[in-house]
Amino acid sequence: MLKIKTPKTQRAARALEKRAPKLVENGKKTLILHGTKTSGVLNDVLTQIYHLKRGNAVKYTKKNKEIRPFESGGETSLEFYSLKSDCSLFVFGSHSKKRPNNLVLGRLYDHHVYDLVEVGVENLKPMESFMYDKKLAPKIGSKPFFAFIGEGFESVEELKHLKEVLLDLFRGEVVENLNLAGVDRLYVCTAISQTTVFFTHCALRLKRSGTTIPRMELVEIGPSMDFVVRRHRLPNDSLKKEAMKTASQQSKKVKNVSRDVVQGKIGKIYMPDQQVGGMALSNDIKGLKRQRREAKMKNSAKEDQAKKRKTDS
């Protein structure tokens, strides 16, 4: 039997409450890891993704020999790091002769591997290779646009899966309202073939158009690269059903509470019979002290009258 530990300090209680399930979830954090062997291109890719996700990413620079996401038992260390850093997304890079410049993108549910997409990185152009006005540089934490170009994202199973993972990876926090002036970046994904996707990062430049809606121009700021889909693993039906559960929006009916248009929220309180007449009273009650004082004064008055009568007689 697993022992359920309870927090012993207020700090531990706040940490557990922060990680507890919520109706409105926090923004997803990304875990970036290196494999046993990596190449210079792959190191640049992981660094570029870390810069794009700055503020919502945790990067470990040490090599990890035990992590093999697609093999049974090879995800134990990955899940441990996910629990340690409280991350629900991960990017794992490895390099070998069979799979050069290999990048594994995945999602986790309850700190267990949910699904995986393995891609090969080709034709990398880092941010430093692009020349543009530094005023157009996107701000940290800004919301991006996404453009998926090509029929493959609707018909090919591998590209549909890659689309879902990329949306989760780069979209940031979910918001209800958005100011157009605060949107300053765009991710463009173009399906070149059934297995290859061109990925690039652009800045948005707003110009006058003579109407209330400004004209938008794209300025490529990098990074840009080609993703070649190699393998992917979808979640099983039972895990997917459990992960898709949502809390019911209907609030539970509270007893003895009603709402009125005029008076607002009205509540009824049950008060049992207190039986005041049979309650035991203490001797420290001020009312009893007053009664005793008055009785004493009356007794002293009667004694004085009795003494006067004796003296008169």
XYZ file of C-alpha atoms in Angstrom, residues 15 18-19 26-33 50 55-61 64 67 76-91 108 110-112:
41
model
C 2.837 23.856 -3.114
C -0.742 24.958 -6.602
C -0.332 21.580 -8.340
C -2.337 27.177 -15.440
C -0.148 27.532 -18.509
C 1.692 24.331 -19.445
C 5.418 24.200 -18.742
C 7.873 22.441 -21.058
C 10.693 20.133 -20.013
C 13.746 20.177 -22.333
C 16.180 17.262 -22.064
C 13.965 27.184 -24.838
C 9.328 31.753 -18.698
C 7.409 28.492 -19.230
C 10.265 26.028 -19.776
C 12.788 24.082 -17.709
C 15.993 22.961 -19.421
C 18.399 20.291 -18.160
C 21.838 20.294 -19.793
C 20.372 11.231 -19.814
C 15.474 7.994 -21.271
C 10.635 6.271 -15.977
C 13.325 8.951 -15.675
C 11.342 11.246 -17.953
C 8.278 10.977 -15.718
C 10.439 11.568 -12.636
C 11.821 14.824 -14.077
C 8.297 15.840 -15.099
C 7.036 15.358 -11.542
C 10.063 17.146 -10.099
C 9.706 20.239 -12.308
C 5.869 20.119 -12.652
C 5.925 20.014 -16.481
C 3.227 18.559 -18.735
C 5.113 18.902 -22.057
C 8.580 17.714 -22.980
C 11.134 18.012 -25.794
C 2.143 13.995 -20.257
C -0.728 13.075 -14.468
C 3.070 12.975 -15.009
C 2.811 9.881 -17.238
